[in-house]
Short mmCIF file of C-alpha atoms and ligand atoms in Angstrom, two decimals:
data_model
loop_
_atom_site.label_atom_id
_atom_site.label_comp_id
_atom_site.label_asym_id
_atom_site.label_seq_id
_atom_site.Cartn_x
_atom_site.Cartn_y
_atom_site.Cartn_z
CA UNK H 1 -8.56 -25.01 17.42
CA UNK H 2 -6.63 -25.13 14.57
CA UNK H 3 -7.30 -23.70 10.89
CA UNK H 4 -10.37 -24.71 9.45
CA UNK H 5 -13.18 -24.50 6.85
CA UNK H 6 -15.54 -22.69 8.80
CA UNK H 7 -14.87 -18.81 8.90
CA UNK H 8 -18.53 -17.52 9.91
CA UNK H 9 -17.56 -14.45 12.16
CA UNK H 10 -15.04 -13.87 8.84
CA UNK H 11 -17.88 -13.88 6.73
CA UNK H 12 -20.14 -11.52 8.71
CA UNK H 13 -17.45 -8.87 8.86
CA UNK H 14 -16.69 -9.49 5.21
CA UNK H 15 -20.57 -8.71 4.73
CA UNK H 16 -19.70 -5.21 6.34
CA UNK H 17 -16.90 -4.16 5.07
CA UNK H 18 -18.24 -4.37 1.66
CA UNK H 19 -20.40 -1.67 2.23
CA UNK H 20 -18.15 0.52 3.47
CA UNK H 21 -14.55 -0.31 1.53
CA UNK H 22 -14.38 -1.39 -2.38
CA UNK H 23 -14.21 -4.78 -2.31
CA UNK H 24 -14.47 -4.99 0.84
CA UNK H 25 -10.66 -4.37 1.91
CA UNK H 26 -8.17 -1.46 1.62
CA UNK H 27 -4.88 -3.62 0.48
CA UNK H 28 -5.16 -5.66 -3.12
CA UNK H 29 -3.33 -8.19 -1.81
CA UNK H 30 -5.57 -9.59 0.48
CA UNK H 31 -6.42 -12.90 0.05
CA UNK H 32 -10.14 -14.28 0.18
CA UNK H 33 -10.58 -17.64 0.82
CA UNK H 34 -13.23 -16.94 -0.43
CA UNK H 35 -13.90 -14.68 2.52
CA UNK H 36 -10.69 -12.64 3.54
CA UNK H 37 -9.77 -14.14 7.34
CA UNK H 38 -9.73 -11.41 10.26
CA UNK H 39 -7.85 -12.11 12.97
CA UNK H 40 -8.30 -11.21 16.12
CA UNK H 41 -4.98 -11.84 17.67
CA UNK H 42 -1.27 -12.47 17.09
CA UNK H 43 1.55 -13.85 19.81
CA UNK H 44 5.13 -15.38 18.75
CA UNK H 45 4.54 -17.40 15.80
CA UNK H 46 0.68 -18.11 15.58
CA UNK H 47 -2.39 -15.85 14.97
CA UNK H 48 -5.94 -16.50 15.94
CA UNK H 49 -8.66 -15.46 13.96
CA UNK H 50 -12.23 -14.25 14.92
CA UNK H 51 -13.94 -17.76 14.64
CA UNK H 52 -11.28 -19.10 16.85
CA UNK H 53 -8.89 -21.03 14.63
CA UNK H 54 -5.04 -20.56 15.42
CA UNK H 55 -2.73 -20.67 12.30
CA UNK H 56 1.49 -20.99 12.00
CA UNK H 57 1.73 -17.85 10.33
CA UNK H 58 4.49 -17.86 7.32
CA UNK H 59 3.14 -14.48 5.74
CA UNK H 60 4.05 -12.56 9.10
CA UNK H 61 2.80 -9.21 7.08
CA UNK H 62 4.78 -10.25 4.03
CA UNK H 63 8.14 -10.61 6.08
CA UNK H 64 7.91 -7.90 8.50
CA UNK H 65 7.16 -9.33 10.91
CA UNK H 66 10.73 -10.73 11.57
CA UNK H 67 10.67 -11.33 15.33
CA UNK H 68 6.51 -13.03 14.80
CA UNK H 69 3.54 -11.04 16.73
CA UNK H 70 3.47 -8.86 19.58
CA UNK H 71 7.37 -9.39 19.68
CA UNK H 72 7.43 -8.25 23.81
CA UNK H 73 10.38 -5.88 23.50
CA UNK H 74 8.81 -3.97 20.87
CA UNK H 75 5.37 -4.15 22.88
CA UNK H 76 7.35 -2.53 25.73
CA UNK H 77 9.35 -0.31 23.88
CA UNK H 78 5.96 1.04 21.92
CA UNK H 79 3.84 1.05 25.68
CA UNK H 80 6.27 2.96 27.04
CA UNK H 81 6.86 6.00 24.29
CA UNK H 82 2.72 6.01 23.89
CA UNK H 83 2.43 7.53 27.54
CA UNK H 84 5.28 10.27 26.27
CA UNK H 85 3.38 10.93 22.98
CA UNK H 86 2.72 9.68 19.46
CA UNK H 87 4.10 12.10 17.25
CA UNK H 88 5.61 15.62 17.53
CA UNK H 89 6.66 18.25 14.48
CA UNK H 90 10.40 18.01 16.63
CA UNK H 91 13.12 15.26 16.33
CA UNK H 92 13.50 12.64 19.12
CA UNK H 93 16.52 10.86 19.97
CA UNK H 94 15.03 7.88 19.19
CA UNK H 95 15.81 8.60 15.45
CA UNK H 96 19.19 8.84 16.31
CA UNK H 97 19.74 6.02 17.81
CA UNK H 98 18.06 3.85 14.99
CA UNK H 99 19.97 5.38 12.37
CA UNK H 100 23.04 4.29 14.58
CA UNK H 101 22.81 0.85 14.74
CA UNK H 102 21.68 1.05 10.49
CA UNK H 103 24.87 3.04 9.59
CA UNK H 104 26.96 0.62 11.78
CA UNK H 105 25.44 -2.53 10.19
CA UNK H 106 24.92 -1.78 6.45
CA UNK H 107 28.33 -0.81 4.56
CA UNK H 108 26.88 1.54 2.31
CA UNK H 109 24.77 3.76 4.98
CA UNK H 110 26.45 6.70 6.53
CA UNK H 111 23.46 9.09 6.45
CA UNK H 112 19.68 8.05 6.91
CA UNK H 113 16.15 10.12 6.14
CA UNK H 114 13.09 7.95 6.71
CA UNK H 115 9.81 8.20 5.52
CA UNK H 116 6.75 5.89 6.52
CA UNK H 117 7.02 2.68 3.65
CA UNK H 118 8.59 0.85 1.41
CA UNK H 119 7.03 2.63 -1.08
CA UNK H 120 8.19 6.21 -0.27
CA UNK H 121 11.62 4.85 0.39
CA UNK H 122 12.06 4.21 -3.42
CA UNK H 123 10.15 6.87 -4.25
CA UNK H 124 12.09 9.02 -2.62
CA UNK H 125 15.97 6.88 -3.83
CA UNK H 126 14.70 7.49 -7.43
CA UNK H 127 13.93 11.63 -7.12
CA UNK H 128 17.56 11.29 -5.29
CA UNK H 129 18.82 10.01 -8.39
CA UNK H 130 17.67 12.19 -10.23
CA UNK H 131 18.26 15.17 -8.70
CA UNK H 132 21.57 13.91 -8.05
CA UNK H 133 22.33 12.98 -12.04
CA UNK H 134 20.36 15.61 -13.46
CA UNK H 135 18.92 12.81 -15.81
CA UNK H 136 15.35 11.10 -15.41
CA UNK H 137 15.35 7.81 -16.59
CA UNK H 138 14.98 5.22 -14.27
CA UNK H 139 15.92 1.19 -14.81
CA UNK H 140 14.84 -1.89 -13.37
CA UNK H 141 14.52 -5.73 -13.52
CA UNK H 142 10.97 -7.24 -15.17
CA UNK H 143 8.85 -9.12 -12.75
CA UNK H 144 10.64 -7.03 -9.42
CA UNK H 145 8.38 -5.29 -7.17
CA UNK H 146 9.13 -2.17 -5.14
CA UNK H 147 6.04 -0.39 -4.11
CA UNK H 148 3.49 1.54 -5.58
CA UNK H 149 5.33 4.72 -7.41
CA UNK H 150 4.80 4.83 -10.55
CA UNK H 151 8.22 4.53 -12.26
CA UNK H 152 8.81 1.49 -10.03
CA UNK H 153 5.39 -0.31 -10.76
CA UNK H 154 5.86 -0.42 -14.40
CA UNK H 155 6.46 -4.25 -15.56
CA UNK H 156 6.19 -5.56 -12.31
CA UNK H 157 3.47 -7.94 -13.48
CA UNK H 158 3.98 -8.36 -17.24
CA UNK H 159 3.02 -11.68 -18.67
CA UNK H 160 3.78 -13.62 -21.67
CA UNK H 161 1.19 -11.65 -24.01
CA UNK H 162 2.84 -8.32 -23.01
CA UNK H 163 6.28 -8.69 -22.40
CA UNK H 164 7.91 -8.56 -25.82
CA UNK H 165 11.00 -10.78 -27.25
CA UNK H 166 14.72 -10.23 -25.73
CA UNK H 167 14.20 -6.68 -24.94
CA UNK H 168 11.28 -6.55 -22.50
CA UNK H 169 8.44 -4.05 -22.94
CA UNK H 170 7.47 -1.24 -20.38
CA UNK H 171 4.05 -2.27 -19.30
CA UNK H 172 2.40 -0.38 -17.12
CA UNK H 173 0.53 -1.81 -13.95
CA UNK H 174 -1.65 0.65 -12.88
CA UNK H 175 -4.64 1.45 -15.49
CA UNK H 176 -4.13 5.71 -16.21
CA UNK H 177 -0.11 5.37 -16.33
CA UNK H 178 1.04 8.13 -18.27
CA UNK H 179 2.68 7.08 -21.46
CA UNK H 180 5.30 9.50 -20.34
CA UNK H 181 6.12 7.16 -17.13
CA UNK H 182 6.51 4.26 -20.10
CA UNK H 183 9.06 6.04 -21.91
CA UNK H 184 11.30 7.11 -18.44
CA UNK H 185 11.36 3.67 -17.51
CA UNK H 186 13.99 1.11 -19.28
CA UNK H 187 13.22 -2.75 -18.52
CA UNK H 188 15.78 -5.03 -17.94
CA UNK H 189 15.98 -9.02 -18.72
CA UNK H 190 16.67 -10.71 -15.35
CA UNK H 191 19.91 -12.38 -15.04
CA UNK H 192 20.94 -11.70 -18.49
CA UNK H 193 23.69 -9.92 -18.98
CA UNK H 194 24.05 -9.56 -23.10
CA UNK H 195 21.16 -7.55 -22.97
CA UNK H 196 21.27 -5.67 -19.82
CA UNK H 197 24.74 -4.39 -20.44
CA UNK H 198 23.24 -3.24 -24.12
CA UNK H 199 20.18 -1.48 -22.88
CA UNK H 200 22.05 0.51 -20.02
CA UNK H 201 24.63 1.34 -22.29
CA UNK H 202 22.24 2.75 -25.29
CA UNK H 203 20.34 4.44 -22.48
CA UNK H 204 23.43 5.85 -20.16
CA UNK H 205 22.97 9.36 -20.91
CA UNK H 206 19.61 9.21 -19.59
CA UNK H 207 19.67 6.91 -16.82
CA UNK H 208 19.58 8.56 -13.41
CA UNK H 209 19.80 5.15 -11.72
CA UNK H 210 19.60 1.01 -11.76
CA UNK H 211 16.82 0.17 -9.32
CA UNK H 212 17.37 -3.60 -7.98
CA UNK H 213 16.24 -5.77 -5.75
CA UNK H 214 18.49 -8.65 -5.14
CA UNK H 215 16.28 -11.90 -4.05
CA UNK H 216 12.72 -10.00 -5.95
CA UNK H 217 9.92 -11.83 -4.11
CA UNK H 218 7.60 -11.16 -6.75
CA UNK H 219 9.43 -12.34 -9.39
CA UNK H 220 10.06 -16.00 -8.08
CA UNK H 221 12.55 -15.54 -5.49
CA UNK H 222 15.02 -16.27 -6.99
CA UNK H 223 18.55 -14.77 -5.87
CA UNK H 224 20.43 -12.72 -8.82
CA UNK H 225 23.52 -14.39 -9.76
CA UNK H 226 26.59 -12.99 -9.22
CA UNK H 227 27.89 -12.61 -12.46
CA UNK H 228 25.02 -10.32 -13.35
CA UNK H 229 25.51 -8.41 -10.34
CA UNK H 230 29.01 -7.90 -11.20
CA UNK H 231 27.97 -6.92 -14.37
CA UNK H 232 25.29 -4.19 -13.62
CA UNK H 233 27.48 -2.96 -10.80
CA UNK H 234 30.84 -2.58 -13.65
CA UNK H 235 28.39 -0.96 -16.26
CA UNK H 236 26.27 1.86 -13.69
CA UNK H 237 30.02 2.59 -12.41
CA UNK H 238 30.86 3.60 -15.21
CA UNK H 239 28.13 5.52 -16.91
CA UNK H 240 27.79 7.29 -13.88
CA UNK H 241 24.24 5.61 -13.05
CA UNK H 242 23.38 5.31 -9.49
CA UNK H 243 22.61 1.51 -7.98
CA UNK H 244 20.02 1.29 -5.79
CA UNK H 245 19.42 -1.77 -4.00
CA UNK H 246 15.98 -2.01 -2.88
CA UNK H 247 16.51 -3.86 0.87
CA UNK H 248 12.84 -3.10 2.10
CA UNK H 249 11.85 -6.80 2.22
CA UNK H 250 15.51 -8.15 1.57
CA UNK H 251 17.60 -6.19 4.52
CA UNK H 252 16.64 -9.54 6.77
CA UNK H 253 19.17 -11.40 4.76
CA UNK H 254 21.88 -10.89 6.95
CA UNK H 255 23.21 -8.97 10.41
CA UNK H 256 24.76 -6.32 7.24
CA UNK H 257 21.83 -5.89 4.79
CA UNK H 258 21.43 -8.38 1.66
CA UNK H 259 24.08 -6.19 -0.10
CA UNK H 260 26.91 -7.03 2.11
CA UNK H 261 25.95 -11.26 1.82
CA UNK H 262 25.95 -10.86 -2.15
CA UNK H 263 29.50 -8.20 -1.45
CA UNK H 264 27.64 -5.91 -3.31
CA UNK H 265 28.43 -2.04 -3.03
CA UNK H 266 25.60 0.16 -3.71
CA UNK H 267 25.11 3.44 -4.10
CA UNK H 268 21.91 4.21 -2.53
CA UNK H 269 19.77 1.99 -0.42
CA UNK H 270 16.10 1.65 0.98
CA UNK H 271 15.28 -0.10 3.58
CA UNK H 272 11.38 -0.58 5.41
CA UNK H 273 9.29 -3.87 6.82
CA UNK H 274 11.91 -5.27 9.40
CA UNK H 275 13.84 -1.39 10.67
CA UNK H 276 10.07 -0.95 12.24
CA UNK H 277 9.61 -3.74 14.22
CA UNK H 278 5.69 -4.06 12.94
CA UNK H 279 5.20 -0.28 12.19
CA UNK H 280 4.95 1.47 9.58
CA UNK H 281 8.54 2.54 8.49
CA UNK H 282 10.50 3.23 5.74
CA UNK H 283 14.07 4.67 4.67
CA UNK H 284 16.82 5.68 2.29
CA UNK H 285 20.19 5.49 3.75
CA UNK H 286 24.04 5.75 1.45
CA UNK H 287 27.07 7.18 1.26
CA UNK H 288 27.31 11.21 3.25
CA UNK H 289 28.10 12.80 -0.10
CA UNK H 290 24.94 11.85 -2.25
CA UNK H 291 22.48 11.41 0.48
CA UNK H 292 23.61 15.24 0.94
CA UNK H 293 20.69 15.66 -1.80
CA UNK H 294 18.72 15.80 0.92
CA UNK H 295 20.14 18.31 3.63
CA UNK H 296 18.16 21.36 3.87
CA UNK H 297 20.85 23.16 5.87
CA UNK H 298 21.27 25.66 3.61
CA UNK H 299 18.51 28.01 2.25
CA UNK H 300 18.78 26.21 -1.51
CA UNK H 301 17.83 22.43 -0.32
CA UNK H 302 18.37 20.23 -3.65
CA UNK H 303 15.66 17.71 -2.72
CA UNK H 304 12.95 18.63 0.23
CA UNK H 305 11.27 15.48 1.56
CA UNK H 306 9.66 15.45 4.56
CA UNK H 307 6.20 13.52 5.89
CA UNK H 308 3.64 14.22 8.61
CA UNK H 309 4.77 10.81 10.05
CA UNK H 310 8.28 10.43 9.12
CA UNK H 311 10.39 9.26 12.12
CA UNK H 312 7.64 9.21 14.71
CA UNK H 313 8.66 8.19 17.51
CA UNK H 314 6.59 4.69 17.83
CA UNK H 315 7.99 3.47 14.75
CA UNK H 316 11.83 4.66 15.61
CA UNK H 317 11.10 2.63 19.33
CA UNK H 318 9.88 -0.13 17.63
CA UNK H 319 12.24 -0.27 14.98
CA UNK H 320 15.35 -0.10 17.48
CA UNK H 321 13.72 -2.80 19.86
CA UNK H 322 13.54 -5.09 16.43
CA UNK H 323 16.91 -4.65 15.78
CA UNK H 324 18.89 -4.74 18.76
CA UNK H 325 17.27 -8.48 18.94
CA UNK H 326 18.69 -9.03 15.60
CA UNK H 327 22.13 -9.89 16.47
CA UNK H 328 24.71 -11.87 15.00
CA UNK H 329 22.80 -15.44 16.53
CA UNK H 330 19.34 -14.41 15.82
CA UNK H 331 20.24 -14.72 11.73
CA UNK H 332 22.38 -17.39 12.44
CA UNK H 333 19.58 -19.14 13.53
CA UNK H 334 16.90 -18.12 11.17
CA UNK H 335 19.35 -19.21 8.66
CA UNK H 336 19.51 -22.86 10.48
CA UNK H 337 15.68 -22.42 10.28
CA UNK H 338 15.57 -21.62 6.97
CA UNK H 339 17.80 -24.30 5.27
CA UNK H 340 15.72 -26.97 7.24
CA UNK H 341 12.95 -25.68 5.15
CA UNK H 342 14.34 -25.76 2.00
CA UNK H 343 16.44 -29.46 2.71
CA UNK H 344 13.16 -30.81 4.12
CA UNK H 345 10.67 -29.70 1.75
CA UNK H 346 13.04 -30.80 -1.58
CA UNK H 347 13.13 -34.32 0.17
CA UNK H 348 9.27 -34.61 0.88
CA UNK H 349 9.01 -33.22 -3.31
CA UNK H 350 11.87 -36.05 -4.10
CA UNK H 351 10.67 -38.94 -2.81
CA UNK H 352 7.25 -38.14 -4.17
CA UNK H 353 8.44 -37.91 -7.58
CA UNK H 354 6.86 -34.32 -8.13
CA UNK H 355 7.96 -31.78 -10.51
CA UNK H 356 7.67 -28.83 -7.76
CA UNK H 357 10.85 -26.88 -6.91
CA UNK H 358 11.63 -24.20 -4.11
CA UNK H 359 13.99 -21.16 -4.26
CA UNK H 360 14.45 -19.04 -1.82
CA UNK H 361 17.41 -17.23 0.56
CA UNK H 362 17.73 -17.57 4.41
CA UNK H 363 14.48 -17.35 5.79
CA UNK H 364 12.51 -16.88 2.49
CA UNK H 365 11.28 -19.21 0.48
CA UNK H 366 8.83 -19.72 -2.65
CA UNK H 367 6.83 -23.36 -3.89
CA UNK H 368 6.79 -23.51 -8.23
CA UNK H 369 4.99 -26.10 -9.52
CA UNK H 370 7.93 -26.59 -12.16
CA UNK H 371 9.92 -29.06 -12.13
CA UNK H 372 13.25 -26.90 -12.12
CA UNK H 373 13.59 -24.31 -10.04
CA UNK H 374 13.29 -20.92 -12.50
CA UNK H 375 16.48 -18.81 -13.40
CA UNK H 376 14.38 -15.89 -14.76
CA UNK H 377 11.35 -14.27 -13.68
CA UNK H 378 9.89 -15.02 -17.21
CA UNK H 379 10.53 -18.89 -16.39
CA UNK H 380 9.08 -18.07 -12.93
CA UNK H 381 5.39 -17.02 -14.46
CA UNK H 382 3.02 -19.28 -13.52
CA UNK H 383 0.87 -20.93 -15.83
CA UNK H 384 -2.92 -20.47 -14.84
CA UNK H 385 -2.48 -24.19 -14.08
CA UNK H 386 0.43 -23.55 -12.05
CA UNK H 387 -1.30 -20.56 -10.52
CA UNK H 388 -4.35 -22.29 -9.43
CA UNK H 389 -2.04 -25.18 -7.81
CA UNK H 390 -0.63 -22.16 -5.84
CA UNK H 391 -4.05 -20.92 -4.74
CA UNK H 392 -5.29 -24.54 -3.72
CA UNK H 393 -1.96 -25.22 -1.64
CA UNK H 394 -2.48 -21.92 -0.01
CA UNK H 395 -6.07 -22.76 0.91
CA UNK H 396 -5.22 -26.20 1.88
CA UNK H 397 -2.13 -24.89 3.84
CA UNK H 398 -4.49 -22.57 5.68
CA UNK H 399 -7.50 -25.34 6.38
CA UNK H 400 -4.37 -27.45 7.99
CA UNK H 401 -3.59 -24.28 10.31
CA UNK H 402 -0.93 -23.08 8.34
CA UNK H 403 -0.50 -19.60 6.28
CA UNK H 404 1.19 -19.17 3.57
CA UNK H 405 0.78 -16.64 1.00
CA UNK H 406 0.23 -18.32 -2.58
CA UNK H 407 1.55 -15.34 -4.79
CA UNK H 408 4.21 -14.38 -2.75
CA UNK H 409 7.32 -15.64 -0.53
CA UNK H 410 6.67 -17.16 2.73
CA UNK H 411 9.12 -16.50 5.63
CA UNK H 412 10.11 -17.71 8.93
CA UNK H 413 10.83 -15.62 12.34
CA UNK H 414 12.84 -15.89 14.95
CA UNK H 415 9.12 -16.72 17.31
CA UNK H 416 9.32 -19.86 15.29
CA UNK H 417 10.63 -23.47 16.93
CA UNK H 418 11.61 -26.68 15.44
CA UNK H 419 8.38 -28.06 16.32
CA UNK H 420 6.30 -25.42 14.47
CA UNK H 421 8.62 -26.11 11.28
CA UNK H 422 7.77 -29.89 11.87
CA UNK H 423 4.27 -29.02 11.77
CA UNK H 424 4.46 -27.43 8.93
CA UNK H 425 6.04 -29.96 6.95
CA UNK H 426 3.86 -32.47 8.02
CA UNK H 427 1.12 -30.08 6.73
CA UNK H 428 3.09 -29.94 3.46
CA UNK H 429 3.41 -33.34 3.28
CA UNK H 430 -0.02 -33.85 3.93
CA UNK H 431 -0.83 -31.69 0.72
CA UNK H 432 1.28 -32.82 -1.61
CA UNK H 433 -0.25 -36.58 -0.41
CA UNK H 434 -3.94 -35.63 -0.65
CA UNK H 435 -4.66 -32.97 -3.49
CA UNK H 436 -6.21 -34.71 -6.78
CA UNK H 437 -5.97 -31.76 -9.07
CA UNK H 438 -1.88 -32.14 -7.85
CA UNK H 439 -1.67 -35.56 -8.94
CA UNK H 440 -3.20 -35.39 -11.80
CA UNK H 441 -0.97 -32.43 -13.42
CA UNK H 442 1.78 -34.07 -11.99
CA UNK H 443 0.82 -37.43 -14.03
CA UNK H 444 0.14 -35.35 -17.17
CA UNK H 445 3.68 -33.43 -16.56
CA UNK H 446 5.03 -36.98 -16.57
CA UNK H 447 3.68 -38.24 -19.59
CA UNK H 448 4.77 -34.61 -21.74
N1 LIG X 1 10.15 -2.65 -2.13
C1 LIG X 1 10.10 -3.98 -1.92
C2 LIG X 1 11.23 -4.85 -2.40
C3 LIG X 1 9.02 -4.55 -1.27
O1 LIG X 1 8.96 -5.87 -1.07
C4 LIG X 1 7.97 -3.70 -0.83
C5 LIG X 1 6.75 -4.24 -0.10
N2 LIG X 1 6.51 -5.57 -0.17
C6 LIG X 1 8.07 -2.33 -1.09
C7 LIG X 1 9.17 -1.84 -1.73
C8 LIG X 1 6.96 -1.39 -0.66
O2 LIG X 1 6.90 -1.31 0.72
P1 LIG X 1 5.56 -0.81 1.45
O3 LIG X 1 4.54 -1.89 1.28
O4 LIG X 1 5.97 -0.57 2.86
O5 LIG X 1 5.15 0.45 0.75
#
């Protein structure tokens, strides 16, 4: 049975989870529509949920997921290293043999630490930096998202009445952020390079590293361009301020990291999501001679970082399984996958006459009800009209058997076919056809 309306074994759960969790759920990003949907099951490309109803998944665990669910060499790989234990306060060789194939695929990693997400990854690149520098300050791109540290949450979901003119504003996300946090972290204006290059430069002395994410999900999807890049990478040079490109979500750009596709050289990287194969994972990886901030051979270890979980050996099995399937064809292919999407979906938008637009890299990609495709994540932000376009083409998506998350980028996986990217066109198709609250913005977008 395919998605549908009807989510009453959703709703009952829903009912019982709210007396146990706030809310109801343990991740803010959940979506409720208007009940959040459990599922029960995952194979390949499709999930089933607990009423029943199979959906074309596009969220696959915001991009994780990069081989689709219950991918069977990392099912084997993971059955096999449960029945030799979980977890031990020892290394395994699996480690090794994960940060392998990472060194020999992304230029810039020769060393690797891991912790267990995205979000310690950064955490952990920024106290690099700044152990490394000596300084504290930290920079980053408004709109970007990298996890829930502090430093990096600050501005990742400014808006128009908070923002500020040229020079963007730090605003903090999280209600209780220290004012201190504010004043360590310098906002940059996306893809503009005046008044990047002027902020890093009054701020040099102070700036323990550039934290960047090159294709930021969260702030439209939309790829930086490559003059800015050149431009950030010239200026951090030469102040001395580390570069760290943020590859937790982006890494599945390319068989050498989304560094190496935009010829970027950074100085640190993290990386999470895909490395795990589906578990939890994350890591910092660069050049021997800084990530030697972290080796505790002598007595008088700079920067001690460790983690109950870090490199257990499920996620390490996993993570190698995931990537040893990621060869050379596999992005080659995701890529064919990918540019299907974003050809096919322009056309269906064309020939209807709507102002949507899609951006996107590879096997992302993003729907803005604009009618050109943003530059900047301030052109990105969407409207409360535009936002509530997102949410209904979500829900109708999903009632079609399709997910795709509204506020966020969908992606493909290699578990997809052509036939499951023709169904969800015609799905898209179908949406853009049949949605009245569509059709009329788009008329009044018209007449304006
Ligand atoms: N950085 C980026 C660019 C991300 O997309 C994410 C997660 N979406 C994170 C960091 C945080 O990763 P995690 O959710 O594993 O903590």
């Amino acid at each position: 049975m395919l998605g549908h309306n009807r989510h009453v074994a959703s709703e009952r759960l829903f009912d019982r989870a709210k007396s146990v969790m706030p809310g109801g759920t343990t991740r803010f990003t959940i979506q409720r529509n208007p009940v959040p949907i459990y599922m029960s099951a995952g194979e390949g490309a499709w999930l089933t949920d607990v009423d029943g109803s199979q959906y074309l998944d596009f969220n696959n665990n915001y991009t994780t997921l990069i081989h689709g669910h219950a991918f069977t060499p990392v099912v084997e790989a993971v059955e096999r290293q449960l029945h030799s234990g979980t977890c031990f306060a020892n290394p395994t060789e699996h480690e090794i043999a994960l940060s392998e194939i990472l060194c020999s695929r992304a230029p810039s990693a020769e060393r690797v630490r891991y912790v267990n997400t995205g979000t310690e990854a950064v955490m952990f690149a920024l106290k690099a930096a700044r152990a490394i520098t000596g300084r504290t300050k930290v920079a980053k791109l408004e709109g970007a998202y990298h996890g829930a540290y502090d430093w990096a949450e600050i501005s990742e979901n400014s808006n128009p009445d908070n923002w500020g003119e040229r020079e963007p504003v730090s605003v903090p996300f999280a209600k209780g952020t220290p004012a201190s946090v504010l004043e360590e972290v310098v906002v940059l204006p996306f893809n503009d390079i005046d008044t990047t290059a002027d902020l890093l430069e009054r701020h040099a002395a102070e700036l323990a590293c550039l934290l960047i994410d090159l294709v930021p999900s969260r702030a439209g999807l939309i790829p930086l361009e490559s003059d800015y890049v050149d431009a950030i990478r010239d200026i951090t040079k030469r102040h001395g301020i580390l570069l760290i490109s943020d590859e937790v979500l982006n890494f599945r750009q390319g068989y050498h990291g989304v560094s190496a596709r935009f010829g970027l050289q950074p100085d640190l990287i993290t990386l999470g999501k895909i490395i795990g194969g589906g578990l939890p994972i994350g890591a910092v990886a660069g050049s021997s001679e800084l990530m030697a901030i972290f080796d505790n051979s002598n007595s008088d270890a700079p920067l001690p970082q460790g983690g109950t979980f870090s490199a257990n050996p499920l996620s390490m099995v996993a993570g190698i399984a995931s990537m040893e399937a990621l060869d050379p064809a596999a992005f080659e292919r995701l890529e064919r996958l990918g540019n299907r999407i974003h050809v096919s979906l322009s056309e269906a938008i064309n020939q209807r006459g709507l102002p949507i637009a899609i951006t996107g890299l590879g096997s992302l990609f993003r729907v803005h009800f604009k009618a050109r495709p943003p530059r900047t994540n301030r052109e990105f932000w969407p409207t409360p009209m535009e936002a509530n376009l997102l949410r209904r083409m979500a829900r109708s998506m999903l009632v079609k058997g399709v997910i795709m998350p509204p506020m966020s980028c969908s992606s493909l996986s290699t578990a997809m076919t052509d036939s499951d990217i023709d169904f969800f066109l015609t799905a898209f198709a179908e949406f853009l056809d049949e949605d009245d609250d569509l059709r009329c913005w788009a008329q009044q977008a018209a007449e304006e």
